[in-house]
Coordinates of C-alpha atoms in Angstrom, one line a residue:
Chain A
M16 CA -6.2 3.0 -31.4
R17 CA -8.7 3.3 -28.6
T18 CA -6.3 1.3 -26.4
F19 CA -3.5 3.8 -27.0
E20 CA -5.9 6.6 -26.2
V21 CA -6.7 5.0 -22.8
V22 CA -3.0 4.6 -22.0
L23 CA -2.0 8.1 -23.1
V24 CA -4.9 9.9 -21.4
G25 CA -4.3 7.7 -18.3
M26 CA -0.7 8.5 -17.9
V27 CA -1.0 12.2 -18.7
V28 CA -3.8 12.6 -16.2
V29 CA -2.0 10.7 -13.4
F30 CA 1.1 12.8 -14.0
A31 CA -0.8 16.0 -14.3
V32 CA -2.7 15.5 -11.1
L33 CA 0.3 14.4 -9.1
I34 CA 2.5 17.3 -10.5
L35 CA -0.3 19.7 -9.6
L36 CA -0.5 18.2 -6.1
S37 CA 3.3 18.5 -5.6
V38 CA 3.1 22.2 -6.7
C39 CA 0.2 22.8 -4.3
I40 CA 2.1 21.2 -1.4
K41 CA 5.1 23.4 -2.1
I42 CA 3.0 26.5 -2.2
Y43 CA 1.0 25.8 1.0
S44 CA 4.2 24.6 2.8
A45 CA 5.8 27.9 2.0
I46 CA 2.8 29.8 3.2
V47 CA 2.5 27.8 6.4
S48 CA 6.2 28.2 7.2
R49 CA 6.0 32.0 6.5
I50 CA 3.0 32.4 8.8
S51 CA 4.6 30.4 11.6
S52 CA 7.9 32.3 11.3
R53 CA 6.1 35.6 11.4
K54 CA 4.3 34.5 14.5
N55 CA 7.6 33.5 16.1
G56 CA 9.2 36.7 15.1
S57 CA 6.5 38.9 16.6
G58 CA 5.8 36.8 19.7
N59 CA 9.5 36.1 20.2
N60 CA 8.5 33.0 22.2
D61 CA 10.8 30.3 20.9
N62 CA 14.1 32.1 20.8
P63 CA 14.8 32.5 24.5
V64 CA 14.0 28.9 25.0
K65 CA 16.5 27.8 22.4
K66 CA 19.2 30.0 23.8
N67 CA 18.6 28.7 27.3
V68 CA 18.9 25.2 26.2
S69 CA 22.0 25.7 24.2
E70 CA 23.8 27.5 27.0
T71 CA 23.0 25.1 29.7
T72 CA 23.4 21.9 27.7
V73 CA 26.3 19.6 27.3
V74 CA 27.9 16.2 26.6
N75 CA 29.4 14.9 29.7
P76 CA 30.8 11.5 29.0
S77 CA 33.0 11.8 26.0
P78 CA 35.7 14.5 25.5
V79 CA 33.9 16.8 23.3
L80 CA 34.9 20.2 21.9
S81 CA 32.4 23.0 22.2
Q82 CA 30.9 24.3 19.1
P83 CA 28.1 26.8 18.4
Q84 CA 24.7 25.2 18.0
Q85 CA 23.7 25.3 14.4
G86 CA 20.3 24.0 13.4
L87 CA 20.2 21.7 16.4
N88 CA 16.7 22.0 17.8
P89 CA 15.9 21.8 21.5
E90 CA 14.1 18.5 21.0
V91 CA 17.2 16.8 19.7
I92 CA 19.3 18.2 22.5
A93 CA 16.7 16.9 25.0
V94 CA 16.7 13.5 23.4
I95 CA 20.5 13.3 23.5
A96 CA 20.6 14.5 27.1
A97 CA 17.9 12.0 28.1
A98 CA 19.8 9.1 26.3
I99 CA 23.0 10.0 28.3
A100 CA 21.1 10.2 31.5
A101 CA 19.5 6.9 30.9
S102 CA 22.7 5.1 30.0
M103 CA 24.6 6.6 33.0
G104 CA 21.9 5.8 35.4
G105 CA 20.9 7.9 38.4
S106 CA 18.5 10.8 38.4
G107 CA 20.3 12.7 35.7
S108 CA 20.2 15.9 37.7
D109 CA 24.0 15.9 38.1
I110 CA 24.6 15.9 34.3
K111 CA 25.4 19.1 32.5
V112 CA 25.4 19.2 28.7
R113 CA 27.9 21.8 27.6
S114 CA 28.2 21.0 23.9
I115 CA 27.0 18.6 21.4
R116 CA 29.2 17.6 18.4
R117 CA 28.8 15.1 15.7
I118 CA 31.7 12.8 15.5
G119 CA 32.7 10.4 12.7
H120 CA 31.9 6.7 12.8
T121 CA 34.3 5.0 15.1
T122 CA 32.1 1.9 15.5
P123 CA 33.8 -1.2 14.2
I124 CA 32.2 -2.3 10.9
W125 CA 31.0 -5.6 12.4
N126 CA 29.0 -3.8 15.0
V127 CA 27.5 -1.6 12.3
A128 CA 26.6 -4.8 10.3
G129 CA 25.1 -6.4 13.4
R130 CA 23.1 -3.3 14.2
N131 CA 21.8 -3.1 10.6
E132 CA 20.8 -6.7 10.7
Y133 CA 18.9 -6.1 13.8
I134 CA 17.1 -3.0 12.4
L135 CA 16.2 -5.0 9.3
T136 CA 14.5 -7.7 11.4
R137 CA 12.5 -4.9 13.0
L138 CA 11.4 -3.2 9.8
Chain B
M21 CA -37.6 -51.8 8.6
W22 CA -34.2 -52.7 7.3
Q23 CA -35.1 -51.4 3.8
D24 CA -36.2 -48.1 5.2
F25 CA -33.0 -47.8 7.1
V26 CA -30.9 -48.5 4.0
K27 CA -33.1 -46.1 2.0
A28 CA -32.6 -43.3 4.5
I29 CA -28.9 -43.8 4.7
S30 CA -28.5 -43.9 0.9
G31 CA -30.7 -40.8 0.7
I32 CA -28.4 -39.0 3.1
I33 CA -25.3 -40.1 1.2
Q34 CA -26.9 -38.9 -2.1
E35 CA -27.8 -35.6 -0.6
S36 CA -24.3 -35.1 0.9
G37 CA -21.6 -33.0 -0.6
F38 CA -19.5 -36.0 -1.5
A39 CA -22.0 -37.3 -4.0
N40 CA -22.3 -33.9 -5.6
M41 CA -18.6 -33.2 -5.8
T42 CA -17.2 -32.8 -9.3
P43 CA -13.5 -32.9 -10.2
L44 CA -13.6 -29.2 -10.6
H45 CA -14.7 -28.7 -7.0
F46 CA -11.8 -30.9 -6.0
V47 CA -9.4 -28.8 -8.1
M48 CA -10.7 -25.6 -6.4
I49 CA -10.4 -27.1 -2.9
L50 CA -6.8 -28.1 -3.8
I51 CA -6.0 -24.5 -5.0
A52 CA -7.5 -23.1 -1.8
C53 CA -5.4 -25.4 0.3
V54 CA -2.2 -24.3 -1.6
F55 CA -3.1 -20.7 -0.8
L56 CA -3.7 -21.6 2.8
Y57 CA -0.3 -23.2 2.9
L58 CA 1.3 -20.1 1.4
A59 CA -0.5 -17.9 3.9
I60 CA 0.1 -19.9 7.0
V61 CA 3.5 -21.6 6.4
K62 CA 5.1 -19.1 4.0
K63 CA 3.4 -16.1 5.7
Y64 CA 2.4 -14.5 2.4
E65 CA 0.1 -11.6 3.4
P66 CA -1.6 -14.0 5.9
L67 CA -4.1 -11.4 7.1
L68 CA -5.7 -11.4 3.7
L69 CA -4.8 -14.7 2.2
V70 CA -6.2 -16.7 5.1
P71 CA -9.7 -15.4 4.8
I72 CA -9.5 -15.3 1.0
S73 CA -8.4 -18.9 0.7
F74 CA -10.8 -20.2 3.4
G75 CA -13.6 -18.4 1.6
M76 CA -12.6 -20.2 -1.5
L77 CA -12.5 -23.5 0.3
A78 CA -15.9 -23.1 2.0
A79 CA -17.7 -21.8 -1.1
N80 CA -16.5 -24.7 -3.2
L81 CA -17.9 -27.4 -0.9
P82 CA -21.1 -28.5 -2.9
L83 CA -24.6 -27.8 -1.5
G84 CA -23.3 -25.6 1.3
G85 CA -25.2 -22.7 -0.3
L86 CA -22.8 -20.1 1.2
M87 CA -22.4 -18.4 -2.2
N88 CA -24.7 -18.6 -5.2
P89 CA -22.9 -17.4 -8.2
H90 CA -26.0 -17.7 -10.4
L91 CA -27.6 -14.9 -8.4
W92 CA -24.7 -12.6 -9.3
D93 CA -24.5 -13.6 -12.9
A94 CA -28.0 -12.4 -13.6
N95 CA -28.2 -9.3 -15.7
P96 CA -29.3 -6.9 -14.3
I97 CA -28.6 -8.3 -10.8
D98 CA -31.8 -8.9 -8.8
Y99 CA -30.9 -7.7 -5.4
M100 CA -34.3 -8.8 -3.9
A101 CA -33.6 -12.3 -5.0
I102 CA -30.2 -12.1 -3.3
L103 CA -31.7 -11.0 -0.1
R104 CA -34.4 -13.8 -0.3
E105 CA -32.3 -16.7 -1.5
G106 CA -28.7 -15.7 -0.9
G107 CA -26.4 -17.5 1.5
L108 CA -24.2 -16.0 4.2
F109 CA -21.4 -15.1 1.7
D110 CA -23.9 -13.7 -0.8
L111 CA -25.1 -11.2 1.8
L112 CA -21.6 -10.3 2.9
Y113 CA -20.5 -10.0 -0.7
L114 CA -23.0 -7.1 -1.1
G115 CA -20.4 -4.9 0.6
V116 CA -17.9 -5.8 -2.1
K117 CA -20.4 -5.5 -5.0
L118 CA -21.7 -2.2 -3.8
G119 CA -18.2 -0.8 -3.4
I120 CA -18.4 -0.4 0.4
Y121 CA -15.5 -2.5 1.8
P122 CA -12.6 -1.2 -0.2
P123 CA -13.2 2.5 0.6
V124 CA -13.7 1.6 4.3
I125 CA -10.3 -0.2 4.2
F126 CA -8.8 2.9 2.7
L127 CA -10.1 4.8 5.7
G128 CA -8.1 2.6 8.0
I129 CA -5.1 2.8 5.7
G130 CA -5.4 6.6 5.8
V131 CA -5.2 6.6 9.6
M132 CA -2.1 4.4 9.4
T133 CA -0.3 6.4 6.8
D134 CA 2.1 9.2 7.6
F135 CA 2.3 11.5 4.6
G136 CA 5.1 13.5 6.3
P137 CA 7.9 12.2 4.0
L138 CA 5.8 13.1 1.0
I139 CA 5.0 16.6 2.2
S140 CA 8.7 17.3 3.0
N141 CA 9.7 16.1 -0.4
P142 CA 6.8 16.8 -2.8
K143 CA 8.9 15.7 -5.8
S144 CA 8.5 12.1 -4.7
L145 CA 4.9 12.4 -6.0
L146 CA 6.4 12.2 -9.5
L147 CA 8.0 8.8 -8.6
G148 CA 4.6 7.6 -7.5
A149 CA 3.2 8.7 -10.8
A150 CA 6.0 7.0 -12.8
A151 CA 5.4 3.6 -11.2
Q152 CA 1.8 3.7 -12.6
F153 CA 3.2 3.0 -16.0
G154 CA 3.0 -0.6 -14.8
I155 CA -0.8 -0.3 -14.8
F156 CA -1.1 1.2 -18.3
G157 CA 1.7 -1.0 -19.7
T158 CA -0.2 -4.1 -18.6
Y159 CA -3.4 -2.7 -20.0
L160 CA -1.7 -2.6 -23.4
G161 CA -0.4 -6.1 -22.9
A162 CA -3.8 -7.5 -21.9
M163 CA -5.5 -5.8 -24.9
A164 CA -2.8 -7.1 -27.2
L165 CA -3.5 -10.7 -26.0
G166 CA -6.9 -10.3 -27.6
N167 CA -9.0 -12.5 -25.3
F168 CA -9.9 -9.9 -22.8
T169 CA -12.5 -7.1 -23.1
E170 CA -11.6 -3.5 -22.4
K171 CA -13.1 -3.7 -19.0
Q172 CA -11.4 -6.9 -18.1
A173 CA -8.0 -5.6 -19.4
A174 CA -8.4 -2.5 -17.2
S175 CA -9.2 -4.7 -14.1
I176 CA -6.2 -6.8 -14.7
A177 CA -4.0 -3.8 -15.3
I178 CA -4.8 -2.3 -11.9
I179 CA -3.0 -5.3 -10.3
G180 CA 0.1 -3.1 -11.2
G181 CA -1.2 -0.5 -8.7
A182 CA -0.1 -3.0 -6.0
D183 CA -3.0 -2.0 -3.9
G184 CA -5.5 -4.7 -2.9
P185 CA -8.5 -2.5 -2.1
T186 CA -8.1 -0.4 -5.3
A187 CA -7.8 -3.6 -7.4
I188 CA -10.9 -5.1 -5.8
W189 CA -12.9 -1.8 -6.1
L190 CA -12.1 -1.3 -9.8
T191 CA -12.7 -5.0 -10.6
T192 CA -16.1 -5.1 -9.0
Q193 CA -17.1 -2.1 -11.0
L194 CA -15.7 -3.3 -14.4
A195 CA -15.2 -7.0 -14.5
P196 CA -16.7 -8.7 -11.4
E197 CA -16.4 -12.1 -13.1
L198 CA -12.6 -11.9 -12.8
L199 CA -12.6 -10.8 -9.1
G200 CA -11.3 -14.0 -7.6
P201 CA -8.2 -14.5 -9.8
I202 CA -7.4 -10.7 -9.8
A203 CA -7.6 -10.4 -6.0
L204 CA -5.5 -13.5 -5.5
A205 CA -2.9 -12.4 -8.1
A206 CA -2.8 -8.9 -6.6
Y207 CA -2.3 -10.0 -3.0
S208 CA 0.1 -12.8 -3.9
Y209 CA 2.4 -10.5 -5.9
M210 CA 2.2 -7.9 -3.1
A211 CA 3.6 -10.5 -0.8
L212 CA 6.3 -11.3 -3.4
V213 CA 7.5 -7.7 -3.8
P214 CA 10.7 -8.5 -1.9
V215 CA 11.4 -11.3 -4.5
I216 CA 10.2 -9.5 -7.7
Q217 CA 11.7 -6.1 -7.1
P218 CA 15.4 -6.4 -6.1
P219 CA 16.7 -8.1 -9.4
I220 CA 15.0 -5.4 -11.5
M221 CA 16.3 -2.6 -9.2
K222 CA 19.8 -4.0 -9.4
A223 CA 19.7 -4.6 -13.1
L224 CA 18.7 -0.9 -13.8
T225 CA 21.1 0.8 -11.4
T226 CA 24.9 1.0 -10.9
K227 CA 26.4 0.3 -7.5
K228 CA 27.4 3.9 -7.3
E229 CA 23.8 5.0 -7.8
R230 CA 22.5 2.6 -5.2
A231 CA 25.0 3.9 -2.7
I232 CA 23.9 7.5 -2.9
V233 CA 23.0 9.0 0.5
M234 CA 20.1 11.4 0.4
E235 CA 19.8 14.6 2.3
Q236 CA 17.8 14.4 5.5
L237 CA 14.1 15.3 5.2
R238 CA 13.0 18.5 6.7
P239 CA 10.6 18.3 9.6
V240 CA 7.0 18.9 8.6
S241 CA 4.8 21.1 10.8
K242 CA 1.5 19.9 12.2
A243 CA -0.4 22.5 10.2
E244 CA 1.0 21.2 6.9
K245 CA 0.0 17.7 7.8
I246 CA -3.5 18.7 8.7
L247 CA -3.9 20.8 5.5
F248 CA -2.6 17.9 3.3
P249 CA -5.6 15.6 3.3
I250 CA -8.0 18.5 2.8
I251 CA -6.1 19.9 -0.2
V252 CA -5.6 16.5 -1.8
T253 CA -9.3 15.7 -1.4
I254 CA -10.5 18.9 -2.9
L255 CA -8.0 18.9 -5.8
T256 CA -8.1 15.3 -6.8
I257 CA -11.9 14.8 -6.6
L258 CA -12.5 18.0 -8.5
I259 CA -10.3 16.7 -11.3
I260 CA -11.2 13.0 -11.2
P261 CA -14.6 12.6 -9.6
S262 CA -14.6 8.9 -10.2
A263 CA -11.7 8.5 -7.8
A264 CA -13.8 10.1 -5.0
P265 CA -14.7 7.0 -3.0
L266 CA -11.1 5.9 -2.5
I267 CA -9.4 9.2 -2.2
S268 CA -12.0 10.8 0.1
M269 CA -11.9 7.9 2.6
L270 CA -8.1 7.7 2.5
M271 CA -7.8 11.4 3.2
L272 CA -10.6 11.3 5.9
G273 CA -8.6 8.6 7.7
N274 CA -5.5 10.7 7.4
L275 CA -7.3 13.8 8.8
F276 CA -8.4 11.7 11.7
R277 CA -4.8 10.9 12.4
E278 CA -3.3 14.3 11.9
S279 CA -6.0 16.4 13.5
G280 CA -5.3 14.7 16.8
V281 CA -8.8 15.6 18.1
V282 CA -10.6 12.3 17.2
G283 CA -8.4 9.7 18.9
R284 CA -11.3 7.3 19.4
L285 CA -12.4 7.5 15.7
S286 CA -8.9 7.0 14.4
E287 CA -8.2 4.1 16.8
T288 CA -11.4 2.4 15.6
A289 CA -10.7 3.0 11.9
E290 CA -7.2 1.6 12.1
N291 CA -7.9 -1.4 14.3
A292 CA -11.4 -2.8 14.7
L293 CA -13.1 -1.4 11.6
I294 CA -10.4 -2.3 9.1
N295 CA -10.0 -5.8 10.6
I296 CA -13.8 -6.5 10.5
V297 CA -14.0 -5.3 6.9
T298 CA -10.9 -7.2 5.9
I299 CA -12.4 -10.4 7.2
F300 CA -15.7 -9.8 5.2
L301 CA -13.8 -8.7 2.1
G302 CA -11.3 -11.6 2.1
L303 CA -13.9 -14.3 2.7
T304 CA -16.3 -13.1 0.0
V305 CA -13.7 -12.3 -2.6
G306 CA -12.3 -15.8 -2.1
A307 CA -15.7 -17.2 -2.4
T308 CA -16.2 -15.7 -5.8
A309 CA -13.5 -18.1 -7.1
S310 CA -16.0 -20.9 -7.5
A311 CA -15.8 -24.2 -9.4
D312 CA -18.7 -23.1 -11.7
K313 CA -16.5 -20.3 -12.9
L314 CA -13.7 -22.7 -13.7
S315 CA -16.0 -24.8 -15.7
Q316 CA -16.7 -21.9 -18.0
P317 CA -14.8 -22.4 -21.3
G318 CA -11.5 -20.5 -21.3
F319 CA -11.7 -19.3 -17.7
G320 CA -8.7 -21.4 -16.6
L321 CA -6.6 -19.9 -19.4
K322 CA -7.8 -16.4 -18.5
A323 CA -6.8 -17.0 -14.9
L324 CA -3.3 -18.1 -16.0
A325 CA -3.0 -15.1 -18.3
I326 CA -4.0 -12.8 -15.3
I327 CA -1.3 -14.3 -13.2
G328 CA 1.3 -13.7 -16.0
L329 CA 0.0 -10.2 -16.7
G330 CA 0.1 -9.4 -13.0
L331 CA 3.8 -10.2 -12.8
I332 CA 4.4 -8.0 -15.9
A333 CA 2.4 -5.2 -14.2
F334 CA 4.6 -5.3 -11.0
S335 CA 7.8 -5.6 -13.0
V336 CA 7.0 -2.7 -15.4
G337 CA 5.9 -0.5 -12.5
T338 CA 9.1 -1.2 -10.6
A339 CA 11.3 -0.6 -13.7
T340 CA 9.6 2.7 -14.7
G341 CA 9.8 3.9 -11.1
V342 CA 13.6 3.2 -10.9
L343 CA 14.2 4.6 -14.4
F344 CA 12.3 7.8 -13.4
G345 CA 14.4 7.9 -10.2
K346 CA 17.5 7.8 -12.4
L347 CA 16.2 10.6 -14.5
M348 CA 15.5 12.7 -11.4
N349 CA 18.9 11.8 -10.0
W350 CA 20.5 13.1 -13.2
I351 CA 18.4 16.3 -13.2
S352 CA 19.1 17.0 -9.5
G353 CA 22.9 16.4 -10.0
G354 CA 23.2 13.1 -8.1
K355 CA 21.1 13.9 -5.0
I356 CA 18.4 11.3 -5.5
N357 CA 18.9 7.6 -5.0
P358 CA 17.0 5.9 -7.9
L359 CA 16.2 3.0 -5.6
I360 CA 13.4 5.0 -4.0
G361 CA 11.6 5.0 -7.4
S362 CA 10.6 1.4 -7.1
A363 CA 8.7 2.1 -3.9
G364 CA 6.3 4.1 -6.1
V365 CA 4.3 1.0 -6.9
S366 CA 2.6 1.3 -3.5
A367 CA 2.5 -2.0 -1.7
V368 CA 2.9 0.0 1.5
P369 CA 5.3 -0.4 3.3
M370 CA 6.8 -3.5 1.8
A371 CA 8.2 -1.7 -1.3
A372 CA 9.8 1.0 0.8
R373 CA 11.5 -1.7 2.9
V374 CA 12.8 -3.3 -0.2
S375 CA 14.4 0.1 -1.3
Q376 CA 15.9 0.4 2.2
K377 CA 17.3 -3.2 2.1
V378 CA 18.7 -3.0 -1.5
G379 CA 20.2 0.4 -0.7
Q380 CA 21.9 -0.8 2.4
E381 CA 23.5 -3.7 0.6
S382 CA 25.5 -1.2 -1.4
N383 CA 26.1 1.2 1.4
P384 CA 25.6 -0.1 5.0
Q385 CA 25.5 3.5 6.3
N386 CA 22.6 4.4 4.0
F387 CA 19.0 4.7 5.4
L388 CA 16.6 5.2 2.5
L389 CA 13.4 4.1 4.3
M390 CA 11.9 7.5 5.0
H391 CA 12.9 8.7 1.6
A392 CA 11.2 5.7 0.0
M393 CA 8.1 6.3 2.1
G394 CA 7.4 9.4 0.0
P395 CA 7.0 7.7 -3.4
N396 CA 5.4 4.8 -1.6
V397 CA 2.4 6.7 -0.2
A398 CA 2.4 8.8 -3.4
G399 CA 1.9 5.4 -5.2
V400 CA -1.3 4.9 -3.2
I401 CA -2.7 8.2 -4.4
G402 CA -1.4 7.5 -7.9
S403 CA -3.0 4.1 -8.2
A404 CA -6.3 5.4 -6.8
I405 CA -6.2 8.2 -9.5
A406 CA -5.3 5.6 -12.2
A407 CA -8.3 3.5 -11.1
G408 CA -10.5 6.6 -11.4
V409 CA -9.2 7.3 -14.8
L410 CA -9.7 3.7 -16.0
L411 CA -13.2 3.7 -14.6
Y412 CA -14.0 6.9 -16.5
M413 CA -12.4 5.8 -19.7
V414 CA -13.6 2.2 -20.0
G415 CA -16.4 2.0 -17.4

């Protein structure tokens, strides 16, 4: 009887505490994001930067269609631009990123398999 | 002259370890060598198993006096006698016995852990909770076997938490006499996670479920990451005060990491400090597995039962995690890959890697690693809470 009591109380407490934690995380995440969005709204600091980046940016190498930037943050754009600059060599100052578009997987399946193998050895 | 020489030599031989060696010492040395082999050649958790098994080897060489089990068997323990007569390992073992090393290791783990995936998907905390069924299921099993006391059963059950420091911490508080076998079983099974988990995960899921691609996690802001350890500490310790040593140190480490203002402290905690303490912890935990213990009637059998129950603990935890993942998948309308549930057993980050690997076998384009890290780190919090509850209930 006592054994079942330990098991029951144990599981209920573990679940209760973790559920409570997850609720708290949700609540404070919401509060934090609301506060930060209010700050951004009033200060209007981030928006011009975003616009700037999306207007001046581009993918040079592949034939890419232009598309409005949706949810693509400046960091991702910077990373993509840096990767292109690095792979093309040179200073990178002659590259203009006009648009960034997600394209379907065109990589041969063996390349994907090889890449996955490699990633697994690094995990 | 000649007689004196022979006498002196025979005296030395009689005083040597060889003359005092019993078959049990030999068995223990053999076991230590097997674990050394597993650690060095098979690379099973070598960072821990090397010190543990070497501690076991050194402490079982007779007359070395490194560890004196009789000092620790006294009830109540006479700490002055330990300071006076204790060997090197006895003195280092004080840190285990007094519950110092495991929380300090948790400090380092806190610095190394990124709770971001958990904060961006708080539901994964539930998966971390579900995997703790392994602990309580094993408790039931150990009690049903009948040859363990309540405290011993609780210590064996915590192997299912797949968390070395937690297992050692709880065992020293509840059943220090079983520390050696429990620590060895816990660390060995943690190393065997990639072998134990996949068959269970595959048996409980369909190929279609394993191939589910999950939505990308939202980025987590720095403020959220800094608030997390503070909120978890306050909430958890207020509810379960007995989990305070583990949770508070884990979260302090995480605050070091996320605050970004104490680079030197977090660097020390995640490198030098955790390594030093791991050496002391491993050596002395291994040293508690002494031949004297093995000679106690029924101890060998108990050690075997612990090894069996430990496997059950891991398997049940994995299974309940995956099953709960299936339940959440069903509730969410097919958005959650049940494979991430198995990562809830902790064993960071090995269990999450296993989820990634098994998921990718079904769908090569699938990357579950970050999704699995959520339940994985939730499992650490979950098993620390479970340890606190067990300590409160049976301690």
